Coordinates of C-alpha atoms in Angstrom, one line a residue:
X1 CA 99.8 135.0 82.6
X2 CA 99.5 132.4 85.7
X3 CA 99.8 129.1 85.4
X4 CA 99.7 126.3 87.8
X5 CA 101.1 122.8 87.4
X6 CA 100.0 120.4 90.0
X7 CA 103.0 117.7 89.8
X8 CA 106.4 117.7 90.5
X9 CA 107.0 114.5 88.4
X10 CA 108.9 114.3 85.0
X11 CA 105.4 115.0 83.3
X12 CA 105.3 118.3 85.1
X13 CA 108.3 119.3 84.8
X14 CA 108.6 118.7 80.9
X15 CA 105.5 120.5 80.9
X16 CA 106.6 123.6 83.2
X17 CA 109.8 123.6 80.9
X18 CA 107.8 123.8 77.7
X19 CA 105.6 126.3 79.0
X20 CA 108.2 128.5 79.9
X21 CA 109.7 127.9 76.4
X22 CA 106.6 129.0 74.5
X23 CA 105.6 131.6 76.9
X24 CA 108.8 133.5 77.6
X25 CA 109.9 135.2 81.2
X26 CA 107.1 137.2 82.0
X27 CA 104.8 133.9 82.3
X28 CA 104.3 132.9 86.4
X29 CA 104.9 129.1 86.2
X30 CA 104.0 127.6 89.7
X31 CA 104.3 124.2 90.1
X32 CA 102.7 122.5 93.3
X33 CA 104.2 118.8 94.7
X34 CA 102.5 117.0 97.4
X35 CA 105.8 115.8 98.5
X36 CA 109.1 116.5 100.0
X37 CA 110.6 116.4 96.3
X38 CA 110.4 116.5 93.1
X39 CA 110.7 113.3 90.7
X40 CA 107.9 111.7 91.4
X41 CA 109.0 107.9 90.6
X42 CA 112.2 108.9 89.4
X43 CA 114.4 109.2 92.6
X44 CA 118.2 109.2 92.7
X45 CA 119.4 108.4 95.8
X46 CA 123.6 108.1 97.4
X47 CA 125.2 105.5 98.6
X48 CA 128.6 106.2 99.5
X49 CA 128.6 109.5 97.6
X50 CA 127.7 107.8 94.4
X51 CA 123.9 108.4 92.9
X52 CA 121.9 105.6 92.6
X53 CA 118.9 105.2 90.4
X54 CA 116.1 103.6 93.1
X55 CA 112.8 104.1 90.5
X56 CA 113.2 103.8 86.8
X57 CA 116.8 103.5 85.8
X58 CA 116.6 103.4 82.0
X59 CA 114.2 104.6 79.2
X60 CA 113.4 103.2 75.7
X61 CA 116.5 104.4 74.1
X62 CA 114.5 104.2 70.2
X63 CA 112.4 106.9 71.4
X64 CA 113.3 110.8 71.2
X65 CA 111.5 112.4 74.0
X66 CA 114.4 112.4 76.3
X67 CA 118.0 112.5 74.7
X68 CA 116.6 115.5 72.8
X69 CA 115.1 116.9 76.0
X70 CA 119.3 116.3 77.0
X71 CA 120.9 117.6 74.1
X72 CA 118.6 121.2 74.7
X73 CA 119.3 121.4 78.1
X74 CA 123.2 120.8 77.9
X75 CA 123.4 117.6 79.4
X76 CA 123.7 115.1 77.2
X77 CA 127.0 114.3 77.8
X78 CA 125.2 112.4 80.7
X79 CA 123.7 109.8 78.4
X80 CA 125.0 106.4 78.5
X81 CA 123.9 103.2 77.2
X82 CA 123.6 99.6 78.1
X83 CA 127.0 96.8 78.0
X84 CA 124.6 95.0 75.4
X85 CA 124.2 91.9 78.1
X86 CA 120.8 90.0 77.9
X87 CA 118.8 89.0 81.0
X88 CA 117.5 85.9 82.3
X89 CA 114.3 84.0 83.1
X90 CA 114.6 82.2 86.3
X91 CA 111.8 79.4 85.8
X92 CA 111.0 76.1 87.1
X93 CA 114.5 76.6 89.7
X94 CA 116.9 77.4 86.7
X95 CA 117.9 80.5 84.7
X96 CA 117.1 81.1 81.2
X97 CA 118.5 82.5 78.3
X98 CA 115.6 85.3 77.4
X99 CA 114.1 84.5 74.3
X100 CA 114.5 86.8 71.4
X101 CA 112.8 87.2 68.6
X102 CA 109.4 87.8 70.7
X103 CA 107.2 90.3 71.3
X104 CA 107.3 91.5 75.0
X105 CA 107.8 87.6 75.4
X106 CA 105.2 86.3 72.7
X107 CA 106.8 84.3 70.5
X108 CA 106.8 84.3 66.9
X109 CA 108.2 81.1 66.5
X110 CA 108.4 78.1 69.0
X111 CA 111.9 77.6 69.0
X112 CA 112.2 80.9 70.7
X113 CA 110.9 79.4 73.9
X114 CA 112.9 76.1 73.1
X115 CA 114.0 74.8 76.6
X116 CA 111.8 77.4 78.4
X117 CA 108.4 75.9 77.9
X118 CA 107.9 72.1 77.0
X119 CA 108.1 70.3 74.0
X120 CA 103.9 70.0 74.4
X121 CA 103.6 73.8 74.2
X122 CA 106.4 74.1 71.7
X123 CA 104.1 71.6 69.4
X124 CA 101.4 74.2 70.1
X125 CA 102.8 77.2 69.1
X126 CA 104.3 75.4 66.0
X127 CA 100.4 74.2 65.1
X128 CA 98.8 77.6 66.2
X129 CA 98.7 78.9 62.9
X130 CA 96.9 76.0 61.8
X131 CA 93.7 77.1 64.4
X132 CA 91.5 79.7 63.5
X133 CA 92.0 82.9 65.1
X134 CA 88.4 85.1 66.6
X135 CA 89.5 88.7 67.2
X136 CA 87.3 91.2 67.2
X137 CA 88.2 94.2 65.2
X138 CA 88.9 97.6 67.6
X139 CA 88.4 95.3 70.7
X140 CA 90.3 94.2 73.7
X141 CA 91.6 91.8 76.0
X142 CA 94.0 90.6 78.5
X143 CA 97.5 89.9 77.1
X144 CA 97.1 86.3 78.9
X145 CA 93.8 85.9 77.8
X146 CA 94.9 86.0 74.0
X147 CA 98.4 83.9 75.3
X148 CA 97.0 81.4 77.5
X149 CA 93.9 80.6 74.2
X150 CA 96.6 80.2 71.5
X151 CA 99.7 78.8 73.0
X152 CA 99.1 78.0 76.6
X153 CA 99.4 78.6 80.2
X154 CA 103.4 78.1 80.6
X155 CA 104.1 80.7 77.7
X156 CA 102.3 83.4 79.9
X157 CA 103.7 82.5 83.5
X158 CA 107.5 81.6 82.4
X159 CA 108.1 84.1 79.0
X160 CA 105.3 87.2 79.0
X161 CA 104.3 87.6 83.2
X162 CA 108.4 88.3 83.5
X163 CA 108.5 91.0 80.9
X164 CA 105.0 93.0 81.6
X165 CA 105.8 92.8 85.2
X166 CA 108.8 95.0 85.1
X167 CA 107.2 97.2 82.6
X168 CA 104.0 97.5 84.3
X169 CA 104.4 96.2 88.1
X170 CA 101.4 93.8 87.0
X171 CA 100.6 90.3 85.1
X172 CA 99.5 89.4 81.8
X173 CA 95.9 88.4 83.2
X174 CA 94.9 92.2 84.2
X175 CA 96.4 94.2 80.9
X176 CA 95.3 95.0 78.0
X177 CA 96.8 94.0 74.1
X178 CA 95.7 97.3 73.1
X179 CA 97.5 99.5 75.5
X180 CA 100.3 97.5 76.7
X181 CA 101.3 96.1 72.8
X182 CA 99.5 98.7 70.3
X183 CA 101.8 97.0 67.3
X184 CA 100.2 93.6 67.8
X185 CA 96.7 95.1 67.9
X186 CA 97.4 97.1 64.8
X187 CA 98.5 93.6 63.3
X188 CA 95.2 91.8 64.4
X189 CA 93.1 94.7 63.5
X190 CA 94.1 94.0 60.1
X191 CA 93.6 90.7 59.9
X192 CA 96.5 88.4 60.7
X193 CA 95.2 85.3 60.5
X194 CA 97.2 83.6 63.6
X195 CA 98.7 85.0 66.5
X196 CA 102.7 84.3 65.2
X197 CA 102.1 85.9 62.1
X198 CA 100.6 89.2 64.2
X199 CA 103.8 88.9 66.3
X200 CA 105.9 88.5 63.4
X201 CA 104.2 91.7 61.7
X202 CA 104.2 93.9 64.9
X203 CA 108.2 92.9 65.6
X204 CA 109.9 96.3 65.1
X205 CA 112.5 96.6 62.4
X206 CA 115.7 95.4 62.9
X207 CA 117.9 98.7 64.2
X208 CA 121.6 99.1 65.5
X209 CA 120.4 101.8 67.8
X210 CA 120.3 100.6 71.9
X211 CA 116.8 99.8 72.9
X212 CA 117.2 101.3 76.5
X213 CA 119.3 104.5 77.2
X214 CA 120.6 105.8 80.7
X215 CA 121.8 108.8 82.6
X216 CA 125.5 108.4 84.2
X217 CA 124.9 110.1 87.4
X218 CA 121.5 109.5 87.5
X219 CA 117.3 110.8 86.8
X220 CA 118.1 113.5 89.2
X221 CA 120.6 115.3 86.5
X222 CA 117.4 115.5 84.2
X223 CA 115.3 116.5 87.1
X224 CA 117.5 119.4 88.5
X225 CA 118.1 120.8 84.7
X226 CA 114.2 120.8 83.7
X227 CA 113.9 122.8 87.0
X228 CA 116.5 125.4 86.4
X229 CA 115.3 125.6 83.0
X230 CA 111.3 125.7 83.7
X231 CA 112.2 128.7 86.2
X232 CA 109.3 127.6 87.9
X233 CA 107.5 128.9 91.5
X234 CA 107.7 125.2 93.2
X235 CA 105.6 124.2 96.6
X236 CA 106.6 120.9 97.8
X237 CA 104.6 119.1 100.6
X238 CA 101.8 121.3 99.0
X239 CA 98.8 119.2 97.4
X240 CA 96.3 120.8 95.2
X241 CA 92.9 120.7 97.2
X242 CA 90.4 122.4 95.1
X243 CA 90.2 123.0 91.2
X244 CA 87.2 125.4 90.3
X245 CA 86.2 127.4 87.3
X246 CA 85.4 131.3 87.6
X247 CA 84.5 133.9 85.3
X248 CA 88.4 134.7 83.8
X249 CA 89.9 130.8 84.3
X250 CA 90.5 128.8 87.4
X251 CA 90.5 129.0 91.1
X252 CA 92.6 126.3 92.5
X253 CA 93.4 126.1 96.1
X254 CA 95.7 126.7 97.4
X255 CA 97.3 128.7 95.0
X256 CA 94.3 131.2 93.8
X257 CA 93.6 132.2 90.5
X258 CA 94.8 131.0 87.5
X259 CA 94.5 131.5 83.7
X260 CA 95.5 127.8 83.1
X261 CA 96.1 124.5 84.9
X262 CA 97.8 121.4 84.1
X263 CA 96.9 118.2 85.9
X264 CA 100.2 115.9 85.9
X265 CA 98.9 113.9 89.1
X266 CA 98.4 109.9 89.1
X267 CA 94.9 109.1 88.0
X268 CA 93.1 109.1 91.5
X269 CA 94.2 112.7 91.9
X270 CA 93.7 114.1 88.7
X271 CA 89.7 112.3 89.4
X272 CA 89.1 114.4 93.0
X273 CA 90.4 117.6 91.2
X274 CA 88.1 117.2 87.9
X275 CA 85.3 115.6 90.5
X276 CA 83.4 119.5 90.8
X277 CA 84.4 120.7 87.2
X278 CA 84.1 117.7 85.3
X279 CA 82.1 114.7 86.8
X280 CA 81.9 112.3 84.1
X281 CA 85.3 112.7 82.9
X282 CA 86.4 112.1 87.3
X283 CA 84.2 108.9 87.3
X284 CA 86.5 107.8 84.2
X285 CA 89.7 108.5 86.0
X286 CA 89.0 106.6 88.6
X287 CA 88.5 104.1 87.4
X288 CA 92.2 103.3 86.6
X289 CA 94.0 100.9 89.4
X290 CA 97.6 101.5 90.2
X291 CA 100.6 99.1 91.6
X292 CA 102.7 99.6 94.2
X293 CA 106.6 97.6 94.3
X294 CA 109.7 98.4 96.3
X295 CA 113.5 98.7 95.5
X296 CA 116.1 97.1 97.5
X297 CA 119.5 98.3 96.3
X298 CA 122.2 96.3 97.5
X299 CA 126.2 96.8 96.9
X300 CA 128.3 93.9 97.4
X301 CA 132.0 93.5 97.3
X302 CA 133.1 94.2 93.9
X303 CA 134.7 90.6 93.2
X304 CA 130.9 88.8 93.9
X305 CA 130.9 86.2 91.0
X306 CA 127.6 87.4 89.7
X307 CA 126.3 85.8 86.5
X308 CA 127.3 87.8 83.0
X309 CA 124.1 89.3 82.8
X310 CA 121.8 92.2 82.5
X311 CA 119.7 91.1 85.1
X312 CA 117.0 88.3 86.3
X313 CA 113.4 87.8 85.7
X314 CA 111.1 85.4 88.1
X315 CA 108.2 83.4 86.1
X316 CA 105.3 84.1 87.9
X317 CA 104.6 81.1 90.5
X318 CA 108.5 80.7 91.5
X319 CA 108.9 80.2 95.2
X320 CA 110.6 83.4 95.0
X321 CA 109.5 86.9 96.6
X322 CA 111.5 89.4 94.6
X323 CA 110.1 89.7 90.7
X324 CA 113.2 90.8 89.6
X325 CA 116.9 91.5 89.8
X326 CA 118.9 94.0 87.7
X327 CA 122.6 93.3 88.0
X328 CA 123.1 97.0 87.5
X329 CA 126.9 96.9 87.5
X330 CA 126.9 94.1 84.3
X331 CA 124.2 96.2 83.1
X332 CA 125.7 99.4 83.0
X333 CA 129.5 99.8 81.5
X334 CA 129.9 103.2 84.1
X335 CA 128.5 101.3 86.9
X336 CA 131.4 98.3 86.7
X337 CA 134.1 100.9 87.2
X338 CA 132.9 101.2 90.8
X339 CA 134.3 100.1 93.8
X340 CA 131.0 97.7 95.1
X341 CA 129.0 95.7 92.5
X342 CA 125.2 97.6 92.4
X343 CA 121.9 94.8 92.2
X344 CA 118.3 95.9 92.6
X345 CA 116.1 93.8 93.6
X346 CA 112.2 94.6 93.1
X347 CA 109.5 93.0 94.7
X348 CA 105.2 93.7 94.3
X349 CA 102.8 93.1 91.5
X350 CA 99.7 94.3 91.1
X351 CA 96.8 92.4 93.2
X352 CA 100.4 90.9 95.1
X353 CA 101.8 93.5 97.3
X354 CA 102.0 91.8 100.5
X355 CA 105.7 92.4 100.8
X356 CA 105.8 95.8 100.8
X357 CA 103.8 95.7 104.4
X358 CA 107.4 94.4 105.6
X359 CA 109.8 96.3 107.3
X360 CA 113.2 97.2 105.7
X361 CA 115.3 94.9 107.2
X362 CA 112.6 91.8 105.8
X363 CA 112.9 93.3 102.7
X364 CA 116.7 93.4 102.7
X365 CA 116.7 89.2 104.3
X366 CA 114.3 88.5 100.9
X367 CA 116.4 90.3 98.4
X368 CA 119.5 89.0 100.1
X369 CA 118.1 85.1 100.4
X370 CA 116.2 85.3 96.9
X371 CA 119.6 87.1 94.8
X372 CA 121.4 84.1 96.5
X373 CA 119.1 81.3 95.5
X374 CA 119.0 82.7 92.0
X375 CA 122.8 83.0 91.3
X376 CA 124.2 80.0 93.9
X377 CA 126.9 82.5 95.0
X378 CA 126.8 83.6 98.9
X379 CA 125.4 87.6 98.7
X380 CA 127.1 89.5 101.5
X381 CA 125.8 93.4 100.7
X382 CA 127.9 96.1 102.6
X383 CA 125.5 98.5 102.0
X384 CA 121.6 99.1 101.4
X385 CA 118.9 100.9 100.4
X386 CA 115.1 100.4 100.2
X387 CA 112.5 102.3 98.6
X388 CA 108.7 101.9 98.6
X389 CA 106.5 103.1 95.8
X390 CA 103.2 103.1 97.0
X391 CA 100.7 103.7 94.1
X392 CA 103.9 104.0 91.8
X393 CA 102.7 102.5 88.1
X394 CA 99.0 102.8 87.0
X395 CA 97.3 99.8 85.5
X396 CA 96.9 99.1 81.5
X397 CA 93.6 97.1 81.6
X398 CA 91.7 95.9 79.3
X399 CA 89.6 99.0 77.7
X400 CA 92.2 101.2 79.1
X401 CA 92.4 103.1 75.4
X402 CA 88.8 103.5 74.9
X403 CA 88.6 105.0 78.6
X404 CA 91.3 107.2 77.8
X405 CA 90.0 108.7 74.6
X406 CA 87.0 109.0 76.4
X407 CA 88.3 110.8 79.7
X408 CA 89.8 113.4 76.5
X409 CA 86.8 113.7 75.1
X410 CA 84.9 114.6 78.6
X411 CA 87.4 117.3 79.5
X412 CA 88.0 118.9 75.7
X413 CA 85.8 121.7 76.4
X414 CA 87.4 122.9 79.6
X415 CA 90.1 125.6 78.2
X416 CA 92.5 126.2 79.9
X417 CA 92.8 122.4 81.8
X418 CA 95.4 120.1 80.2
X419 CA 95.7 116.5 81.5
X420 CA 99.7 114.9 81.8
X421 CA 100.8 111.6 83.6
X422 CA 101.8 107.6 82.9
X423 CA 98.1 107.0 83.4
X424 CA 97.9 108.6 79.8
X425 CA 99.9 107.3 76.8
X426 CA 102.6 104.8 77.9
X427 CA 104.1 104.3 82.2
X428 CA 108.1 105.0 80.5
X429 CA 109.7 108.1 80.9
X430 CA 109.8 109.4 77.2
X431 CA 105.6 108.6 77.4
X432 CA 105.5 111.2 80.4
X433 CA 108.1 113.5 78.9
X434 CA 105.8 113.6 75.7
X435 CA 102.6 113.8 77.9
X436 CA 104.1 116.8 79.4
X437 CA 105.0 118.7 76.6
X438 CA 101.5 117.9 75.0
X439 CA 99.6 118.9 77.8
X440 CA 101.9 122.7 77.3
X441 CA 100.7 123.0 73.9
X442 CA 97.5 122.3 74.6
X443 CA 97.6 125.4 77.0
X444 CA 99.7 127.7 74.9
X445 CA 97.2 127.0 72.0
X446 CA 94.4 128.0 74.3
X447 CA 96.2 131.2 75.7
X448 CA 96.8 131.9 72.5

């Protein structure tokens, strides 16, 4: 058997590895990356010989995909979790204690915005039960739609715009309630008659096990094991050009033929190669919009007095031009024993990626000026770091379920194609990791 994966990302590689799993040693896995590495978003990068996370840095430690995906490879004495410290909200020029007992910052109560919003839109979400709530069973809408209607404008900008940005690079205005929070559609669907009492019926259970997880030295630990693993035929700074069907499976250039393909690309790729096999389900594709943000990584003198916190968060329509700061070195009990204190600073939402047009050294003054302004202590980095992800997160809109059962549905009958990527199921790395290894069992169960 040969089989091509077009991705080098952590879809891809999940997907090579469980290929190679099912299929044994005599498989031909090749695995084709348009760029100079693989990873995709997830890049670890050095600064003075230490790794340093400079895409995702975490994952959604109450999901299994990927400590079990350490545990087989022999790795997961890597994993590492969070020092348990809760972020901020920097609104209105002052920080904020993050509210908890929200949904992706929808309250289910007022008092968990007390002091965040103002006692007029605390009144509101305290009567908002009282209102009558229209939602359309199976539908879809903006998050800040449904926000703004029931409890106002300040609860989107100052409590929900914070947390979907750093999920989703975007705002509340331009995604969806049914991809970005399926619990709280699920809780609508059924008839909650108010928007706190869907909240309070889509809050997960209470748990002791840490929401986020890490790797100590790094993604690229996960990366390098799912490669030796996969045992995979890689060509970087190769990019698919051509997917075709023929009489036994697939041409695709440039690799030749194929028995079976998986697509692990961002959206706009995975349209051009289904644009000659599949037209309808290409059209569908591209339809999806991504974001682009940037990284600045800054280590500072290990005494700065940073504030005892996870990170910050900027309401949206602060006079601010990063979105967000993660104080990794509060963050992360391995990253305090280090000899600099570690803060990322990310800038760019969707529809608001001017910034990212600026060279390095602007990038660096904004992080520098806006980490300052946020904290009131003087930031003097010693060392830095900037990375660009250009096209990095694709867009949950409104619809983006329907349009993704539908792009299934208009590529079912092509055997031996399987579709992986964030565009999919979920932008966090345990979504991708299960993308992957869907997309493989798709293509063993057509193999056979």
């Amino acid at each position: 058997m040969r089989i091509a994966v077009v991705g080098g990302g952590i879809s891809g590689l999940v997907a090579a590895y469980r290929l190679r799993q099912a299929l044994g040693p005599e498989a031909e896995l090749i695995l084709l990356e348009r760029a100079e590495r693989l990873g995709g978003i997830l890049h670890t990068a050095e600064m003075d010989g230490e790794p340093v996370d400079l895409g995702a840095e975490a994952f959604v430690g109450r999901r299994p995909e990927i400590p079990e995906l350490m545990r087989e490879l022999g790795i997961e004495d890597q994993l590492v979790y969070p020092a348990g410290k809760r972020p901020l909200i920097w609104s209105e020029g002052a920080g904020h204690r993050l509210p908890e007992n929200t949904l992706m910052g929808i309250p289910a109560a007022p008092e968990a915005l007390a002091g965040l919003v103002d006692s007029e839109t605390l009144a509101r979400i305290a009567g908002e039960s009282e209102r009558p709530l229209h939602w359309e069973r199976g539908g879809d809408i903006a998050v800040g739609a449904l926000v703004a209607d029931r409890f106002g404008d300040q609860v989107v900008r100052r409590s929900v715009d914070p947390l979907l940005g750093g999920v989703y690079a975007g705002l509340a205005d331009t995604i969806g309630v049914r991809a970005a929070l399926p619990t709280l559609a699920v809780a609508l669907d059924a008839g909650a008659t108010s928007l706190t009492r869907a909240v309070r019926d889509a809050l997960p259970p209470p748990s002791t096990t840490p929401v986020f997880g890490g790797i100590r030295d790094g993604y690229r630990v996960l990366l390098d094991a799912l490669r030796a693993a996969a045992d995979v035929k890689i060509q970087t700074t190769t990019a698919a050009t051509r997917l075709a069907r023929t009489p036994n499976g697939w041409q695709l250039d440039p690799v030749g033929a194929v028995d079976a393909v998986i697509l692990a690309t961002p959206a706009p790729v995975t349209a051009a190669l289904l644009r000659e096999i599949a037209p309808a389900a290409a059209e569908l594709a591209a339809g999806i919009d991504l974001s682009s943000s940037a990284v600045v990584a800054l280590a500072l003198p290990r005494d700065t007095a940073l504030p005892d916190n996870s990170g910050i968060l900027v309401a949206t329509g602060e006079p601010l031009r990063a979105k967000a700061f993660t104080l990794s070195s509060r963050k992360w009990p391995h990253l305090a024993e280090r000899d600099v204190a570690l803060v990322r600073a990310s800038f760019g939402r969707f529809g608001d990626d001017a910034a990212l047009s600026w060279p390095d050294a602007d990038l660096i003054t904004a992080a520098v000026e806006d980490l300052t302004a946020v904290t009131g202590v003087d930031i003097r980095p010693v060392r830095t770091l900037v990375q660009r992800w250009i096209g990095g997160l694709p867009q949950y809109a409104p619809g983006h379920t329907a349009r993704i059962a539908d792009l299934r549905s208009a590529t079912a009958d092509l055997g031996g194609v399987a579709l992986a990527g964030a565009y999919l199921d979920g932008v966090g790395v345990p979504a991708c990791a299960a993308s992957g290894a869907a997309a493989a069992r798709r293509i063993v169960d057509h193999l056979g």
